[in-house]
Amino acid sequence: MQFNNPSNPEIHEKTTAEEIWNDTDGKVDIVIAGVGTGGTISGIGKRLKEKNPNIKIIAVEPFRSQVLAGKAAGSHAIQGIGANFIPRNFKREFVDIIYPVGDIDAVETARKLASHEGILCGISSGAAMFASLEFSKMRDNENKLIVPILPDTGERYLSSVLFS
């Protein structure tokens, strides 16, 4: 199971983090990702913080199920993130902030990515992008390079509420 498989964060440490670092010429300031299995954010966070401890890693979870923040699990509509438990692969020491995103914000942002940017993504991608947009508005983040991780495609949601 990917929630417990150590190869999950290891591959993101070796590949995804390096791709982000190389594609931004090492100028990345903030990485924002939803937490499903915990492998993506933990692997990226570990490697990028080794390269630059000032990089901020932001974990996104559903507002209605803030388990990572120590609150109660609840039902939500953001498929792919927000398991009702803390995955073994999630390493809090590599995450600076846990940021909750509401269902409607995630869905509406995914829709906007499709209609305005031509990016057909899923709801968890909408959640990560919503958080990225919110962080980009903060005064401290002016001129910061923010990298959102958009992990899912919208194909599986074509007949769902996302694209109805």
Coordinates of C-alpha atoms in Angstrom, one line a residue:
M1 CA 0.0 0.0 0.0
Q2 CA 1.4 3.4 -1.0
F3 CA 0.6 5.0 2.4
N4 CA 3.3 2.8 4.0
N5 CA 5.6 2.0 1.2
P6 CA 9.0 3.7 1.8
S7 CA 9.7 3.7 -2.0
N8 CA 6.9 6.3 -2.4
P9 CA 8.7 9.2 -0.7
E10 CA 12.0 8.0 -1.9
I11 CA 11.1 8.3 -5.6
H12 CA 9.8 11.8 -5.1
E13 CA 13.0 12.7 -3.2
K14 CA 15.1 11.4 -6.1
T15 CA 13.0 12.6 -9.0
T16 CA 10.2 15.1 -8.4
A17 CA 12.3 17.2 -6.0
E18 CA 15.2 17.2 -8.4
E19 CA 13.0 18.2 -11.3
I20 CA 11.6 21.1 -9.3
W21 CA 15.1 22.2 -8.4
N22 CA 16.4 22.0 -11.9
D23 CA 13.4 23.5 -13.6
T24 CA 13.5 26.5 -11.3
D25 CA 17.3 26.8 -11.4
G26 CA 17.2 26.3 -7.6
K27 CA 15.1 29.5 -7.1
V28 CA 12.0 27.8 -5.8
D29 CA 10.8 29.4 -2.6
I30 CA 7.6 27.5 -1.8
V31 CA 6.2 24.1 -2.8
I32 CA 2.5 23.4 -2.1
A33 CA 1.0 19.9 -2.4
G34 CA -2.0 18.0 -1.2
V35 CA -1.4 15.1 1.2
G36 CA -2.8 11.8 0.1
T37 CA -0.3 9.1 0.8
G38 CA 2.2 11.6 2.2
G39 CA 4.9 10.4 -0.1
T40 CA 5.0 13.3 -2.6
I41 CA 5.3 16.1 0.0
S42 CA 7.6 14.2 2.3
G43 CA 10.1 13.2 -0.5
I44 CA 10.0 16.6 -2.0
G45 CA 10.3 18.4 1.3
K46 CA 13.2 16.2 2.5
R47 CA 15.3 16.8 -0.6
L48 CA 14.6 20.5 -1.2
K49 CA 15.2 21.3 2.5
E50 CA 18.6 19.6 2.2
K51 CA 19.4 21.9 -0.7
N52 CA 17.9 25.0 0.8
P53 CA 16.5 24.9 4.4
N54 CA 14.7 28.2 3.8
I55 CA 12.3 26.6 1.2
K56 CA 8.8 26.5 2.6
I57 CA 6.8 23.3 2.2
I58 CA 3.0 23.7 2.5
A59 CA 0.7 20.6 3.0
V60 CA -2.9 21.0 1.8
E61 CA -5.7 19.1 3.4
P62 CA -9.5 19.3 3.3
F63 CA -11.0 22.0 5.5
R64 CA -13.7 19.5 6.6
S65 CA -11.1 16.8 7.5
Q66 CA -8.0 18.5 9.2
V67 CA -6.5 15.3 10.5
L68 CA -2.9 16.5 9.9
A69 CA -3.6 19.6 11.9
G70 CA -4.8 17.4 14.8
K71 CA -8.5 17.9 14.3
A72 CA -11.3 15.4 13.7
A73 CA -11.7 13.5 10.4
G74 CA -14.7 14.3 8.4
S75 CA -16.3 13.7 5.0
H76 CA -15.2 15.9 2.1
A77 CA -15.3 16.1 -1.6
I78 CA -11.5 16.4 -2.4
Q79 CA -10.7 13.0 -3.8
G80 CA -7.1 11.9 -3.5
I81 CA -6.2 13.8 -0.3
G82 CA -7.5 13.9 3.2
A83 CA -7.4 10.3 4.3
N84 CA -9.1 9.9 7.6
F85 CA -5.7 9.1 9.2
I86 CA -2.1 10.3 9.1
P87 CA -0.2 8.3 6.6
R88 CA 3.0 6.6 7.8
N89 CA 4.8 8.2 4.8
F90 CA 3.8 11.8 5.9
K91 CA 6.8 13.3 7.7
R92 CA 5.7 16.4 9.5
E93 CA 9.4 17.5 10.0
F94 CA 9.6 18.4 6.3
V95 CA 6.4 20.5 6.3
D96 CA 6.3 24.1 7.5
I97 CA 2.5 24.8 7.2
I98 CA -0.6 22.7 7.0
Y99 CA -3.2 24.6 5.1
P100 CA -6.9 23.7 4.9
V101 CA -8.9 24.1 1.6
G102 CA -12.6 23.9 1.3
D103 CA -14.4 21.6 -1.1
I104 CA -16.0 24.4 -3.1
D105 CA -12.7 26.3 -3.4
A106 CA -11.0 23.2 -4.7
V107 CA -13.7 22.4 -7.2
E108 CA -14.0 26.0 -8.5
T109 CA -10.3 26.3 -8.9
A110 CA -10.0 23.1 -10.8
R111 CA -12.8 24.3 -13.1
K112 CA -11.0 27.6 -13.6
L113 CA -7.8 25.8 -14.5
A114 CA -9.7 23.9 -17.2
S115 CA -11.7 26.8 -18.6
H116 CA -9.0 29.6 -18.3
E117 CA -5.7 27.8 -18.6
G118 CA -6.6 24.6 -20.5
I119 CA -5.3 22.4 -17.7
L120 CA -7.7 19.5 -17.2
C121 CA -7.0 18.5 -13.6
G122 CA -8.8 17.0 -10.7
I123 CA -10.1 18.3 -7.5
S124 CA -7.0 17.7 -5.4
S125 CA -5.1 19.7 -8.0
G126 CA -7.7 22.4 -7.6
A127 CA -7.0 22.4 -3.8
A128 CA -3.2 22.8 -4.3
M129 CA -3.7 25.6 -6.8
F130 CA -6.2 27.4 -4.6
A131 CA -3.7 27.3 -1.7
S132 CA -0.9 28.5 -4.1
L133 CA -3.1 31.4 -5.2
E134 CA -3.8 32.3 -1.6
F135 CA -0.2 32.2 -0.6
S136 CA 0.8 34.3 -3.6
K137 CA -1.4 37.1 -2.3
M138 CA 0.4 37.3 1.1
R139 CA 2.7 40.2 1.4
D140 CA 5.6 38.1 2.6
N141 CA 5.4 36.0 -0.5
E142 CA 5.6 38.9 -3.0
N143 CA 8.0 37.9 -5.8
K144 CA 8.4 34.4 -4.4
L145 CA 8.5 31.4 -6.8
I146 CA 5.7 29.1 -5.7
V147 CA 5.4 25.6 -7.2
P148 CA 2.0 23.8 -6.8
I149 CA 1.9 20.1 -7.3
L150 CA -1.1 19.1 -9.5
P151 CA -1.2 15.3 -9.2
D152 CA -4.4 14.3 -10.8
T153 CA -6.0 14.5 -14.2
G154 CA -9.6 15.7 -14.7
E155 CA -10.4 12.8 -17.1
R156 CA -11.8 10.7 -14.3
Y157 CA -14.1 13.6 -13.2
L158 CA -15.7 14.4 -16.6
S159 CA -19.0 12.9 -15.5
S160 CA -18.8 14.2 -11.9
V161 CA -19.8 17.4 -10.1
L162 CA -16.5 18.9 -11.2
F163 CA -17.5 19.3 -14.8
S164 CA -21.3 19.2 -14.6

